[in-house]
Coordinates of C-alpha atoms in Angstrom, one line a residue:
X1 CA -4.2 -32.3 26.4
X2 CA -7.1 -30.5 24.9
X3 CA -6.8 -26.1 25.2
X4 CA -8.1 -24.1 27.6
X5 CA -10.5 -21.9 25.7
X6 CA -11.8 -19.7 29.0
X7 CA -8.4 -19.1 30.5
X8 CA -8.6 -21.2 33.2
X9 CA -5.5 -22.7 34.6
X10 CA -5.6 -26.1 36.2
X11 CA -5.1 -27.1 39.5
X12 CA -2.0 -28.2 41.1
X13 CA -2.2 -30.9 44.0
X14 CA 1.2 -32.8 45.1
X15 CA 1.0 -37.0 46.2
X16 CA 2.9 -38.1 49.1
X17 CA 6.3 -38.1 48.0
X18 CA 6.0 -34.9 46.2
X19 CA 4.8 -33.6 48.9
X20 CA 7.4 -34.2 51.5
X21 CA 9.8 -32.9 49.1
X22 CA 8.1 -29.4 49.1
X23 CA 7.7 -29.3 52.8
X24 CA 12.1 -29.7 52.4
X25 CA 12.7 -27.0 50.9
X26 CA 13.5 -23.7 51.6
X27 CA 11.9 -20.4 51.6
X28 CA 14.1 -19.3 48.7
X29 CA 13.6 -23.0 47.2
X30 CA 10.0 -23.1 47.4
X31 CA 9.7 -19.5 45.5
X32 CA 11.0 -21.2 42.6
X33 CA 9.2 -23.8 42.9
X34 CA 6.1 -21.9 43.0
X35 CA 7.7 -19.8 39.8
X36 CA 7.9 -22.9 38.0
X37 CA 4.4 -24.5 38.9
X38 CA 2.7 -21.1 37.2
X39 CA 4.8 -21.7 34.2
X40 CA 4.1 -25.6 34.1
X41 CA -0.2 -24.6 34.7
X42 CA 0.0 -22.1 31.8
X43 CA 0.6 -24.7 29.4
X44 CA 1.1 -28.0 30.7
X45 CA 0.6 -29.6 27.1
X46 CA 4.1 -27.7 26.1
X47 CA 5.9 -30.3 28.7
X48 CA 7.7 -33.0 27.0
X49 CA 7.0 -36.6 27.9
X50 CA 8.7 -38.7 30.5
X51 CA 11.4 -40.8 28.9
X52 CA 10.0 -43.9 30.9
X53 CA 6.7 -43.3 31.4
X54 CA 4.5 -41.5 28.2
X55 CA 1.5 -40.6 30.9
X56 CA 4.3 -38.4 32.5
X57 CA 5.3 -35.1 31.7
X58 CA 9.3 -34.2 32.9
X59 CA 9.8 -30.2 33.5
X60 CA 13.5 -29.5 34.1
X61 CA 14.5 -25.9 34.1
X62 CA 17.4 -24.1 35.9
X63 CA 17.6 -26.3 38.5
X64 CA 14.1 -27.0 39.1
X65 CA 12.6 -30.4 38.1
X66 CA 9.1 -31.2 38.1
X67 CA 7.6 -34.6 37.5
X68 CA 3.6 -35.2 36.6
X69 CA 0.7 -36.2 35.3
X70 CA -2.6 -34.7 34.4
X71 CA -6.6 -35.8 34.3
X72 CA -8.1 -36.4 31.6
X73 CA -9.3 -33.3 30.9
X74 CA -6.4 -31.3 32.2
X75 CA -8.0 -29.6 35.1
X76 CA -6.1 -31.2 37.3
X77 CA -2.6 -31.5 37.8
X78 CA -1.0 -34.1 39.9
X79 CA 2.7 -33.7 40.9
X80 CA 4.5 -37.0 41.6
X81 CA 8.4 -35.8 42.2
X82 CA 10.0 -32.2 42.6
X83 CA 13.6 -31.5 42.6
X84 CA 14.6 -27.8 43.6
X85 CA 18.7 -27.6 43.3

């Protein structure tokens, strides 16, 4: 994923599933969630690789995991599965 030279963090958007997973969780649960997301969007390249899937990156992090991919240029990132213990 190529660096972002002006600072700008990409943008988060959640498919389906993801997305019914959010609207799950908690008030507590979804403040981590959000916690996380900022980390993720300041450097998604950091992320390691899906062990399945290479397109995918896998965040796991006290309790939180994060499954996604992003465009091409990295201004967009699409979540595909969150897990919020």
């Amino acid at each position: 994923m190529p660096n972002r030279t002006r600072g700008r963090r990409p943008r988060i958007v959640f498919i389906e599933p993801a997305e019914t997973q959010v609207r799950m969780l908690s008030t507590t649960q979804t403040a981590v969630l959000d916690s996380t997301l900022n980390a993720i969007a300041a450097d998604p390249g950091a992320v390691k690789q899906h062990a399945t899937a290479s397109a995918l990156r896998d965040y796991e992090h006290d309790g939180v995991r994060v499954i996604f991919y992003a465009t091409a240029l990295g201004s967009i990132l699409i979540v595909t599965y969150v897990e919020v213990g």
